[in-house]
Amino acid sequence: MTNVTMMTIDFNKNNDGLVPAIIQDATTQKVLMLGYMNQDAFEKTQKTQKVTFFSRTKQRLWTKGEESGNFLHLVDIKLDCDQDALLVKVNPVGPTCHKGTDTCWEEENNDSYGFLSKLEAIIQNRKDQAEGKVAQEEGAKPSYVSSLFKSGINKVAQKVGEEAVEVVIEAKDNDDKLFKDESADLLFHYLILLQAKGFSLKDIVAVLEARHS
């Protein structure tokens, strides 16, 4: 864990002796909540490895999860450039918000891979259309992805193979644009294959993490 010593945190910047502590999931990078720490809360957090705040409502130290069991297990603490705000990375147990949601902004605390996650959601929608779970817009032509899903797993796997060959071919040439285009096609069809097999990118990342942990 990052060593943030007491002397570096400016607890005296505010009259109440508190500094904001932004709580972030160490794995998903989602911001879970905002709390406040004083010196005692910070010390207890480091000692117990469970995030403890100073509750302005209860006017006492409060360890998140002391009643619900939904603790925030400490992973790392970083201090901002002005030395008066903390970024606390945690492994949460259960929902973080007292309302029962994953975050205090009512967001789901899922792994996100940026645009690739958005692309996975689009592919899932096309898969649902192919399976009749989602209605297609009236007058709209069946999408390429939906048609591919309807063709079956063999056709999907074949497309991945074809795109992989194209990547190998372009890798041996000097046309960077074509290489990137074919690489994008390969990744796109691989994401389709994953969903055709009932998996997602998250499952493959878990395998890689296990190999390198």
mmCIF file of N, CA and C in Angstrom, residues 87-144:
data_model
loop_
_atom_site.group_PDB
_atom_site.id
_atom_site.type_symbol
_atom_site.label_atom_id
_atom_site.label_comp_id
_atom_site.label_asym_id
_atom_site.label_seq_id
_atom_site.Cartn_x
_atom_site.Cartn_y
_atom_site.Cartn_z
ATOM 1 N N LEU A 87 -7.520 9.902 -2.389
ATOM 2 C CA LEU A 87 -8.123 8.925 -3.291
ATOM 3 C C LEU A 87 -7.855 7.570 -2.657
ATOM 4 N N VAL A 88 -8.922 6.911 -2.209
ATOM 5 C CA VAL A 88 -8.796 5.660 -1.476
ATOM 6 C C VAL A 88 -9.305 4.526 -2.352
ATOM 7 N N LYS A 89 -8.408 3.633 -2.732
ATOM 8 C CA LYS A 89 -8.786 2.492 -3.564
ATOM 9 C C LYS A 89 -9.083 1.298 -2.665
ATOM 10 N N VAL A 90 -10.194 0.623 -2.968
ATOM 11 C CA VAL A 90 -10.690 -0.413 -2.067
ATOM 12 C C VAL A 90 -11.189 -1.633 -2.827
ATOM 13 N N ASN A 91 -11.349 -2.711 -2.080
ATOM 14 C CA ASN A 91 -12.114 -3.866 -2.537
ATOM 15 C C ASN A 91 -13.398 -3.883 -1.708
ATOM 16 N N PRO A 92 -14.533 -3.514 -2.316
ATOM 17 C CA PRO A 92 -15.774 -3.429 -1.552
ATOM 18 C C PRO A 92 -16.414 -4.790 -1.326
ATOM 19 N N VAL A 93 -17.086 -4.904 -0.199
ATOM 20 C CA VAL A 93 -17.887 -6.094 0.090
ATOM 21 C C VAL A 93 -19.351 -5.680 -0.011
ATOM 22 N N GLY A 94 -20.057 -6.176 -1.013
ATOM 23 C CA GLY A 94 -21.463 -5.817 -1.181
ATOM 24 C C GLY A 94 -21.635 -4.399 -1.692
ATOM 25 N N PRO A 95 -22.874 -3.913 -1.725
ATOM 26 C CA PRO A 95 -23.151 -2.547 -2.192
ATOM 27 C C PRO A 95 -22.553 -1.513 -1.261
ATOM 28 N N THR A 96 -22.155 -0.391 -1.815
ATOM 29 C CA THR A 96 -21.533 0.657 -1.005
ATOM 30 C C THR A 96 -22.558 1.621 -0.420
ATOM 31 N N CYS A 97 -23.554 2.005 -1.211
ATOM 32 C CA CYS A 97 -24.521 3.004 -0.763
ATOM 33 C C CYS A 97 -25.489 2.421 0.270
ATOM 34 N N HIS A 98 -25.908 3.255 1.225
ATOM 35 C CA HIS A 98 -26.858 2.805 2.250
ATOM 36 C C HIS A 98 -28.234 2.491 1.654
ATOM 37 N N LYS A 99 -28.446 2.934 0.398
ATOM 38 C CA LYS A 99 -29.707 2.625 -0.269
ATOM 39 C C LYS A 99 -29.679 1.267 -0.950
ATOM 40 N N GLY A 100 -28.546 0.590 -0.866
ATOM 41 C CA GLY A 100 -28.438 -0.744 -1.440
ATOM 42 C C GLY A 100 -27.894 -0.801 -2.847
ATOM 43 N N THR A 101 -27.481 0.334 -3.384
ATOM 44 C CA THR A 101 -26.912 0.364 -4.732
ATOM 45 C C THR A 101 -25.393 0.237 -4.651
ATOM 46 N N ASP A 102 -24.792 -0.165 -5.778
ATOM 47 C CA ASP A 102 -23.343 -0.378 -5.811
ATOM 48 C C ASP A 102 -22.570 0.883 -5.487
ATOM 49 N N THR A 103 -23.069 2.021 -5.992
ATOM 50 C CA THR A 103 -22.408 3.301 -5.744
ATOM 51 C C THR A 103 -23.447 4.307 -5.258
ATOM 52 N N CYS A 104 -22.957 5.423 -4.751
ATOM 53 C CA CYS A 104 -23.862 6.471 -4.285
ATOM 54 C C CYS A 104 -24.453 7.277 -5.431
ATOM 55 N N TRP A 105 -24.082 6.911 -6.658
ATOM 56 C CA TRP A 105 -24.649 7.551 -7.849
ATOM 57 C C TRP A 105 -25.542 6.567 -8.604
ATOM 58 N N GLU A 106 -25.919 5.505 -7.936
ATOM 59 C CA GLU A 106 -26.833 4.492 -8.484
ATOM 60 C C GLU A 106 -26.309 3.890 -9.788
ATOM 61 N N GLU A 107 -24.995 3.697 -9.847
ATOM 62 C CA GLU A 107 -24.380 3.035 -10.997
ATOM 63 C C GLU A 107 -24.041 1.600 -10.626
ATOM 64 N N GLU A 108 -24.049 0.732 -11.613
ATOM 65 C CA GLU A 108 -23.609 -0.636 -11.378
ATOM 66 C C GLU A 108 -22.081 -0.669 -11.365
ATOM 67 N N ASN A 109 -21.547 -1.358 -10.393
ATOM 68 C CA ASN A 109 -20.094 -1.413 -10.245
ATOM 69 C C ASN A 109 -19.539 -2.609 -11.017
ATOM 70 N N ASN A 110 -19.530 -2.474 -12.334
ATOM 71 C CA ASN A 110 -19.048 -3.542 -13.197
ATOM 72 C C ASN A 110 -17.727 -3.147 -13.840
ATOM 73 N N ASP A 111 -16.963 -4.161 -14.238
ATOM 74 C CA ASP A 111 -15.741 -3.880 -14.995
ATOM 75 C C ASP A 111 -16.103 -3.183 -16.292
ATOM 76 N N SER A 112 -15.331 -2.192 -16.649
ATOM 77 C CA SER A 112 -15.583 -1.475 -17.893
ATOM 78 C C SER A 112 -14.289 -1.380 -18.685
ATOM 79 N N TYR A 113 -14.402 -1.657 -19.963
ATOM 80 C CA TYR A 113 -13.238 -1.576 -20.846
ATOM 81 C C TYR A 113 -13.462 -0.486 -21.896
ATOM 82 N N GLY A 114 -14.076 0.598 -21.440
ATOM 83 C CA GLY A 114 -14.279 1.745 -22.311
ATOM 84 C C GLY A 114 -15.156 1.429 -23.502
ATOM 85 N N PHE A 115 -14.690 1.802 -24.687
ATOM 86 C CA PHE A 115 -15.485 1.604 -25.896
ATOM 87 C C PHE A 115 -15.762 0.127 -26.148
ATOM 88 N N LEU A 116 -14.839 -0.750 -25.778
ATOM 89 C CA LEU A 116 -15.058 -2.177 -26.012
ATOM 90 C C LEU A 116 -16.276 -2.685 -25.246
ATOM 91 N N SER A 117 -16.511 -2.137 -24.068
ATOM 92 C CA SER A 117 -17.700 -2.531 -23.307
ATOM 93 C C SER A 117 -18.969 -2.047 -24.006
ATOM 94 N N LYS A 118 -18.903 -0.840 -24.580
ATOM 95 C CA LYS A 118 -20.049 -0.334 -25.344
ATOM 96 C C LYS A 118 -20.302 -1.215 -26.569
ATOM 97 N N LEU A 119 -19.225 -1.628 -27.201
ATOM 98 C CA LEU A 119 -19.347 -2.483 -28.379
ATOM 99 C C LEU A 119 -19.936 -3.837 -27.990
ATOM 100 N N GLU A 120 -19.536 -4.360 -26.847
ATOM 101 C CA GLU A 120 -20.096 -5.621 -26.368
ATOM 102 C C GLU A 120 -21.597 -5.494 -26.138
ATOM 103 N N ALA A 121 -22.017 -4.342 -25.619
ATOM 104 C CA ALA A 121 -23.446 -4.126 -25.379
ATOM 105 C C ALA A 121 -24.217 -4.109 -26.697
ATOM 106 N N ILE A 122 -23.646 -3.506 -27.726
ATOM 107 C CA ILE A 122 -24.291 -3.474 -29.044
ATOM 108 C C ILE A 122 -24.385 -4.890 -29.611
ATOM 109 N N ILE A 123 -23.305 -5.649 -29.489
ATOM 110 C CA ILE A 123 -23.295 -7.030 -29.979
ATOM 111 C C ILE A 123 -24.333 -7.858 -29.232
ATOM 112 N N GLN A 124 -24.454 -7.649 -27.926
ATOM 113 C CA GLN A 124 -25.452 -8.373 -27.137
ATOM 114 C C GLN A 124 -26.862 -8.063 -27.622
ATOM 115 N N ASN A 125 -27.090 -6.793 -27.965
ATOM 116 C CA ASN A 125 -28.400 -6.398 -28.483
ATOM 117 C C ASN A 125 -28.699 -7.099 -29.804
ATOM 118 N N ARG A 126 -27.698 -7.187 -30.666
ATOM 119 C CA ARG A 126 -27.894 -7.863 -31.956
ATOM 120 C C ARG A 126 -28.118 -9.364 -31.743
ATOM 121 N N LYS A 127 -27.468 -9.930 -30.765
ATOM 122 C CA LYS A 127 -27.659 -11.341 -30.443
ATOM 123 C C LYS A 127 -29.090 -11.576 -29.945
ATOM 124 N N ASP A 128 -29.565 -10.642 -29.105
ATOM 125 C CA ASP A 128 -30.940 -10.737 -28.605
ATOM 126 C C ASP A 128 -31.944 -10.629 -29.746
ATOM 127 N N GLN A 129 -31.638 -9.779 -30.725
ATOM 128 C CA GLN A 129 -32.511 -9.666 -31.897
ATOM 129 C C GLN A 129 -32.535 -10.979 -32.667
ATOM 130 N N ALA A 130 -31.368 -11.581 -32.838
ATOM 131 C CA ALA A 130 -31.282 -12.838 -33.578
ATOM 132 C C ALA A 130 -32.060 -13.948 -32.890
ATOM 133 N N GLU A 131 -32.128 -13.879 -31.568
ATOM 134 C CA GLU A 131 -32.825 -14.908 -30.794
ATOM 135 C C GLU A 131 -34.282 -14.546 -30.523
ATOM 136 N N GLY A 132 -34.703 -13.391 -31.047
ATOM 137 C CA GLY A 132 -36.084 -12.974 -30.881
ATOM 138 C C GLY A 132 -36.414 -12.407 -29.519
ATOM 139 N N LYS A 133 -35.391 -12.082 -28.739
ATOM 140 C CA LYS A 133 -35.618 -11.525 -27.402
ATOM 141 C C LYS A 133 -35.896 -10.032 -27.452
ATOM 142 N N VAL A 134 -35.414 -9.389 -28.511
ATOM 143 C CA VAL A 134 -35.600 -7.950 -28.703
ATOM 144 C C VAL A 134 -36.182 -7.732 -30.085
ATOM 145 N N ALA A 135 -37.214 -6.925 -30.158
ATOM 146 C CA ALA A 135 -37.854 -6.665 -31.445
ATOM 147 C C ALA A 135 -36.991 -5.742 -32.291
ATOM 148 N N GLN A 136 -36.946 -6.028 -33.561
ATOM 149 C CA GLN A 136 -36.214 -5.183 -34.490
ATOM 150 C C GLN A 136 -37.105 -4.031 -34.916
ATOM 151 N N GLU A 137 -36.507 -2.874 -35.160
ATOM 152 C CA GLU A 137 -37.279 -1.714 -35.574
ATOM 153 C C GLU A 137 -38.018 -2.017 -36.874
ATOM 154 N N GLU A 138 -39.253 -1.553 -36.919
ATOM 155 C CA GLU A 138 -40.094 -1.827 -38.090
ATOM 156 C C GLU A 138 -39.477 -1.242 -39.358
ATOM 157 N N GLY A 139 -39.356 -2.066 -40.356
ATOM 158 C CA GLY A 139 -38.805 -1.619 -41.638
ATOM 159 C C GLY A 139 -37.297 -1.695 -41.728
ATOM 160 N N ALA A 140 -36.642 -1.944 -40.592
ATOM 161 C CA ALA A 140 -35.183 -1.994 -40.597
ATOM 162 C C ALA A 140 -34.694 -3.340 -41.119
ATOM 163 N N LYS A 141 -33.600 -3.327 -41.843
ATOM 164 C CA LYS A 141 -33.017 -4.551 -42.346
ATOM 165 C C LYS A 141 -32.258 -5.256 -41.221
ATOM 166 N N PRO A 142 -32.232 -6.574 -41.247
ATOM 167 C CA PRO A 142 -31.470 -7.308 -40.231
ATOM 168 C C PRO A 142 -30.006 -6.869 -40.249
ATOM 169 N N SER A 143 -29.430 -6.673 -39.089
ATOM 170 C CA SER A 143 -28.039 -6.230 -39.023
ATOM 171 C C SER A 143 -27.100 -7.373 -39.405
ATOM 172 N N TYR A 144 -25.890 -6.999 -39.791
ATOM 173 C CA TYR A 144 -24.874 -7.993 -40.149
ATOM 174 C C TYR A 144 -24.609 -8.922 -38.966
#
